[in-house]
Amino acid sequence: MHSMRKMLKKHYNIDAENILPKQGGWASLAYQVYDYKACYFLKVYEKNRASTPKLTALIDQYVPVMEWLIHHSNLKGKIPVPHLTRGGDYKCEDEYGIYLLYDYIKGETIGNRDLTDDQVFQLSNIVTELHVYGEDIPMETDDLRDHFDVPFLQSLKQTLNKERDALPNDIRVLIHPYMKQIHDLVITVDKLSVRLKNSDLRRALCHTDLHYWNLMQSGQQLMLIDWEGLRLAPVEADLMFLVYKPYYSEFLRIYRRTHKHFSPNPMALRFYQGKRKLEDVWELIEQLLLDQQEEQERRVTKGLLKEALRDTS
Ligand SMILES: Nc1ncnc2c1ncn2[C@@H]1O[C@H](COP(=O)(O)OP(=O)(O)OP(=O)(O)O)[C@@H](O)[C@H]1O
Ligand SMILES: [Mg+2]
């Protein structure tokens, strides 16, 4: 806490009165920070976690686009407000972690709950608005452009190939029944990736992680948080989270008022769905192989891996 206080003073000129650990997400730690003026949300990516380099690589690209959206779209008040450091940077770091600071959002995460009709309406409008913006926004978006690459696929294949000998026993036992099904999905995703690279689909700004742990209800407002997945991609990168929801037709009705005659591209949809399933599996395997986890934490990760493996069918 002491070093965090120092970091907040040095980089944000905040005299922290109180720093409270909060329930974070899967990828980062979270703290509520008070000073005498305001309340902030501090997101901390620990440097000793395997997922951190990937999740923090594009901070300097996606945070400015979030800011642009706050100023130029109707998403103001519906997405988190980032704070820059004294030096005008979007993040800061020390030997322990990489830090991002936001306004604190008072409210509740949707999490495991269903959306109410009003929340469906608000979410549909947020996604509709986000997808209005594409390659033509006056911002540097080259690094956010999705090229249908699946960078982890090679490592996943290699890990599965050494299944018999090099993997720790508990992971091997878990994976074994799903080997064929994972292998089939790898081949499908590989093929779709090549086909999509040769296609010419429109790209729009996409959140790419539209699950309910990234939605908060704050007063009357539904807010979409956790923008580290912000990309310029075919809109199916977001729609894959919505197509199986009971309210999908209502979503489409709202969406088509702006995006006339839209219908999803089946190939892009299959690609993003398959990629996501494999990515979930890979990230959990990587955590078990590389992160130093306590016994209980490892049990939880194995439970999540089992679910992710089942989901690859
Ligand atoms: N600005 C904020 N104010 C208050 N609470 C927040 C704020 N941003 C996020 N939270 C809370 O912290 C949790 C984790 O935040 P976030 O989803 O950004 O982190 P994450 O570790 O990247 O999650 P994920 O597992 O989706 O990758 C959210 O589910 C939400 O409950
Ligand atoms: Mg999250």
XYZ file of C-alpha atoms and ligand atoms in Angstrom:
345
model
C 0.000 0.000 0.000
C 2.871 2.276 0.853
C 4.370 2.018 -2.629
C 0.934 2.523 -4.176
C 0.504 5.727 -2.176
C 3.864 6.898 -3.444
C 2.971 5.980 -7.001
C -0.363 7.876 -6.775
C 1.364 10.965 -5.442
C 4.205 10.870 -7.912
C 2.235 10.167 -11.078
C -1.257 11.526 -10.363
C -0.611 14.069 -7.614
C -3.168 12.276 -5.482
C -2.798 12.277 -1.709
C -4.581 9.021 -1.068
C -6.577 9.108 2.161
C -7.658 5.535 1.740
C -6.901 2.646 -0.625
C -9.340 -0.250 -0.458
C -8.843 -3.536 -2.310
C -11.910 -4.362 -4.424
C -13.085 -7.508 -6.134
C -11.176 -7.266 -9.414
C -11.705 -9.207 -12.600
C -9.862 -12.200 -13.921
C -6.988 -10.216 -15.305
C -6.131 -7.480 -12.871
C -6.311 -6.290 -9.278
C -8.604 -3.424 -8.382
C -8.534 -0.709 -5.713
C -10.844 2.058 -4.682
C -8.793 5.179 -3.968
C -10.052 8.249 -2.087
C -8.475 11.603 -1.710
C -10.175 14.586 -0.140
C -11.718 15.563 -3.505
C -12.750 12.429 -5.322
C -12.945 8.675 -5.580
C -10.991 6.690 -8.186
C -10.768 3.166 -9.523
C -7.187 1.926 -9.785
C -6.568 -1.062 -12.025
C -3.320 -2.933 -11.445
C -1.824 -5.479 -13.804
C 0.757 -7.415 -11.846
C 4.018 -7.889 -13.700
C 4.435 -11.445 -12.498
C 1.304 -12.639 -14.323
C 1.638 -14.370 -17.671
C -1.355 -12.506 -19.140
C -0.094 -8.999 -18.307
C 2.094 -8.211 -21.365
C -0.729 -9.099 -23.740
C -3.395 -7.218 -21.791
C -1.375 -4.058 -21.369
C 0.371 -3.836 -24.757
C -2.248 -1.584 -26.322
C -3.083 0.783 -23.437
C -1.541 3.767 -25.252
C -3.670 2.962 -28.280
C -7.065 2.145 -26.778
C -7.294 4.704 -23.951
C -7.023 7.705 -26.359
C -9.811 6.172 -28.448
C -11.950 5.835 -25.293
C -11.319 9.520 -24.649
C -12.220 10.367 -28.220
C -15.489 8.446 -27.847
C -16.286 10.336 -24.632
C -15.893 13.629 -26.493
C -17.297 12.770 -29.906
C -19.940 10.080 -29.574
C -23.022 9.676 -27.438
C -21.145 7.192 -25.221
C -20.253 9.914 -22.724
C -21.503 8.826 -19.299
C -21.776 5.236 -20.519
C -18.087 4.291 -20.445
C -15.395 4.829 -17.788
C -13.462 8.088 -17.673
C -9.675 7.540 -17.688
C -7.250 9.792 -15.812
C -3.924 10.739 -17.328
C -0.741 10.979 -15.294
C 0.872 14.350 -14.553
C 3.134 13.735 -17.534
C 0.127 13.128 -19.789
C 0.614 9.344 -20.001
C -2.201 6.820 -20.158
C -0.533 4.442 -17.713
C 2.351 4.291 -15.305
C 4.389 1.472 -13.890
C 6.833 0.377 -11.245
C 8.642 -2.905 -10.630
C 5.452 -4.479 -9.295
C 2.773 -3.509 -11.776
C 1.221 -1.420 -14.513
C -1.401 1.070 -13.329
C -4.444 2.671 -14.900
C -6.650 5.171 -13.125
C -10.355 5.846 -13.764
C -13.185 7.723 -12.128
C -14.856 5.445 -9.628
C -18.248 4.233 -10.840
C -20.760 3.939 -8.022
C -22.952 1.006 -8.824
C -23.280 -2.727 -9.195
C -21.732 -5.124 -11.664
C -24.366 -7.161 -13.525
C -22.281 -10.361 -13.273
C -24.482 -13.461 -13.091
C -27.788 -11.635 -13.264
C -30.024 -11.367 -16.324
C -30.540 -8.004 -17.971
C -33.809 -6.165 -17.459
C -35.677 -4.863 -20.514
C -34.278 -1.406 -19.865
C -30.723 -2.766 -19.638
C -31.213 -4.646 -22.926
C -32.347 -1.372 -24.476
C -29.336 0.510 -23.114
C -26.803 -2.161 -24.061
C -28.249 -2.370 -27.584
C -27.888 1.372 -27.960
C -24.313 1.390 -26.662
C -23.236 -1.327 -29.125
C -25.151 0.332 -31.971
C -23.407 3.637 -31.308
C -19.941 2.109 -30.927
C -20.234 0.354 -34.299
C -20.974 3.635 -36.070
C -17.273 4.502 -35.765
C -14.752 2.861 -38.046
C -11.407 3.330 -39.713
C -12.280 6.912 -40.571
C -12.115 8.337 -37.030
C -9.331 10.933 -36.754
C -7.285 8.826 -34.360
C -4.321 6.505 -34.633
C -5.981 3.096 -34.897
C -3.479 1.010 -36.891
C -2.416 -1.056 -33.897
C -6.042 -1.691 -32.944
C -6.860 -3.169 -36.346
C -7.757 -6.839 -36.147
C -6.008 -8.952 -38.795
C -7.696 -12.255 -37.930
C -4.479 -13.518 -36.410
C -4.644 -16.067 -33.636
C -1.257 -15.553 -32.011
C -1.679 -18.120 -29.254
C -2.645 -20.938 -31.633
C 0.940 -22.051 -32.208
C 1.677 -22.266 -28.476
C -1.599 -24.094 -27.845
C -0.798 -26.649 -30.547
C 2.715 -27.189 -29.187
C 1.440 -27.623 -25.657
C -1.146 -30.155 -26.751
C 1.435 -32.049 -28.799
C 3.583 -32.597 -25.773
C 0.523 -33.736 -23.861
C 1.860 -37.192 -23.121
C 5.152 -36.335 -21.521
C 5.862 -32.736 -20.652
C 2.605 -31.503 -19.102
C 2.012 -31.700 -15.359
C -0.156 -34.696 -14.572
C -3.216 -32.824 -13.276
C -3.449 -30.691 -16.425
C -2.912 -33.677 -18.709
C -5.755 -35.610 -17.088
C -8.074 -32.623 -17.476
C -7.291 -32.008 -21.133
C -7.117 -35.581 -22.360
C -10.846 -36.239 -23.034
C -11.109 -33.056 -25.095
C -8.042 -33.495 -27.308
C -9.914 -34.381 -30.503
C -12.471 -31.638 -30.117
C -9.842 -28.989 -29.442
C -7.814 -30.191 -32.381
C -10.864 -29.943 -34.692
C -11.610 -26.416 -33.490
C -7.980 -25.380 -34.008
C -8.200 -26.518 -37.633
C -11.517 -24.717 -38.189
C -10.268 -21.459 -36.683
C -7.021 -21.684 -38.675
C -8.950 -22.084 -41.939
C -11.412 -19.295 -41.153
C -8.519 -17.008 -40.287
C -7.020 -17.474 -43.760
C -10.375 -16.957 -45.477
C -11.102 -13.786 -43.505
C -7.674 -12.346 -44.257
C -8.647 -12.567 -47.916
C -12.050 -10.983 -47.417
C -12.949 -7.349 -47.281
C -15.297 -6.922 -44.330
C -16.029 -3.495 -42.893
C -14.315 -2.903 -39.571
C -15.827 -0.866 -36.758
C -14.799 -0.089 -33.201
C -15.624 -3.187 -31.170
C -15.372 -3.834 -27.437
C -14.756 -7.597 -27.991
C -15.470 -8.623 -24.380
C -19.178 -8.007 -23.916
C -19.902 -10.224 -20.911
C -21.937 -9.134 -17.926
C -18.935 -8.735 -15.575
C -18.069 -5.826 -17.830
C -21.446 -4.146 -17.349
C -22.323 -1.972 -14.382
C -25.601 -0.371 -13.406
C -24.941 3.089 -12.002
C -28.136 4.900 -11.034
C -30.311 4.845 -14.140
C -27.340 4.284 -16.415
C -25.932 1.011 -17.704
C -22.181 1.352 -18.218
C -19.855 -0.712 -20.369
C -16.458 -1.075 -18.685
C -13.136 -2.867 -19.274
C -12.083 -1.611 -22.689
C -8.772 -3.390 -23.009
C -10.191 -5.420 -25.915
C -11.066 -2.337 -27.991
C -10.306 -3.148 -31.636
C -11.179 -2.181 -35.172
C -12.803 -5.397 -36.259
C -15.837 -6.776 -38.076
C -18.796 -6.201 -35.764
C -19.229 -9.963 -35.321
C -16.389 -9.648 -32.763
C -19.076 -8.119 -30.511
C -22.191 -9.770 -31.878
C -20.894 -13.212 -30.935
C -21.776 -12.304 -27.345
C -25.346 -11.412 -28.295
C -26.531 -13.892 -30.950
C -27.568 -16.569 -28.428
C -29.239 -14.198 -25.992
C -33.031 -14.391 -25.675
C -33.197 -10.682 -26.533
C -31.166 -10.957 -29.732
C -34.105 -10.085 -32.012
C -34.876 -7.020 -29.905
C -31.203 -6.064 -30.098
C -31.262 -6.416 -33.906
C -34.412 -4.307 -34.164
C -32.644 -1.464 -32.363
C -29.337 -2.043 -34.170
C -30.953 -1.956 -37.623
C -32.479 1.450 -37.019
C -28.904 2.730 -37.428
C -27.178 -0.086 -39.289
C -29.826 -0.592 -41.968
C -30.365 -4.102 -43.371
C -27.536 -5.469 -41.252
C -27.139 -9.205 -40.907
C -24.140 -10.909 -39.366
C -21.507 -12.583 -41.507
C -21.596 -16.297 -40.553
C -17.911 -16.844 -41.292
C -16.770 -13.963 -39.073
C -19.157 -15.080 -36.356
C -17.781 -18.636 -36.387
C -14.225 -17.349 -36.383
C -14.643 -15.096 -33.354
C -16.665 -17.690 -31.438
C -14.083 -20.405 -32.079
C -11.139 -18.131 -31.370
C -12.661 -17.033 -28.071
C -13.261 -20.601 -26.917
C -9.673 -21.582 -27.697
C -8.341 -18.418 -26.112
C -10.215 -19.139 -22.880
C -8.690 -22.632 -22.808
C -5.210 -21.359 -23.628
C -5.183 -18.557 -21.063
C -6.203 -20.945 -18.307
C -3.574 -23.532 -19.320
C -0.991 -20.761 -19.441
C -1.979 -19.620 -15.960
C -1.615 -23.147 -14.604
C 1.752 -23.585 -16.291
C 3.316 -20.196 -15.612
C 1.660 -18.292 -12.765
C 2.583 -19.023 -9.189
C -0.744 -19.988 -7.688
C -1.768 -21.091 -4.214
C -3.442 -24.504 -3.912
C -6.973 -23.053 -3.670
C -6.408 -20.656 -6.579
C -5.139 -23.526 -8.704
C -8.284 -25.538 -7.886
C -10.464 -22.636 -9.059
C -8.442 -22.245 -12.279
C -8.783 -25.981 -12.962
C -12.542 -25.745 -12.498
C -12.680 -22.887 -14.996
C -10.489 -24.831 -17.425
C -12.851 -27.792 -17.248
C -15.774 -25.528 -18.176
C -13.807 -23.912 -21.005
C -12.801 -27.345 -22.356
C -16.418 -28.542 -22.351
C -17.347 -25.415 -24.232
C -15.044 -26.207 -27.176
C -17.614 -28.668 -28.623
N -14.392 2.497 -12.912
C -14.848 1.573 -12.074
N -15.453 1.926 -10.915
C -15.887 1.000 -10.043
N -15.773 -0.334 -10.241
C -15.197 -0.751 -11.378
C -14.709 0.175 -12.358
N -14.174 -0.537 -13.380
C -14.320 -1.832 -13.042
N -14.945 -1.991 -11.853
C -15.234 -3.265 -11.158
O -14.060 -4.079 -11.172
C -14.279 -5.308 -11.864
C -13.063 -5.649 -12.719
O -12.818 -4.619 -13.634
P -12.431 -4.921 -15.132
O -13.500 -5.737 -15.764
O -12.102 -3.633 -15.764
O -11.106 -5.795 -14.891
P -10.472 -7.086 -15.540
O -9.569 -7.673 -14.539
O -9.834 -6.665 -16.807
O -11.623 -8.049 -15.869
P -11.681 -9.222 -16.939
O -11.729 -10.428 -16.096
O -12.960 -8.976 -17.649
O -10.503 -9.128 -17.850
C -15.544 -5.080 -12.689
O -16.264 -6.272 -12.880
C -16.305 -4.072 -11.830
O -17.020 -4.757 -10.828
Mg -13.622 -7.330 -16.842
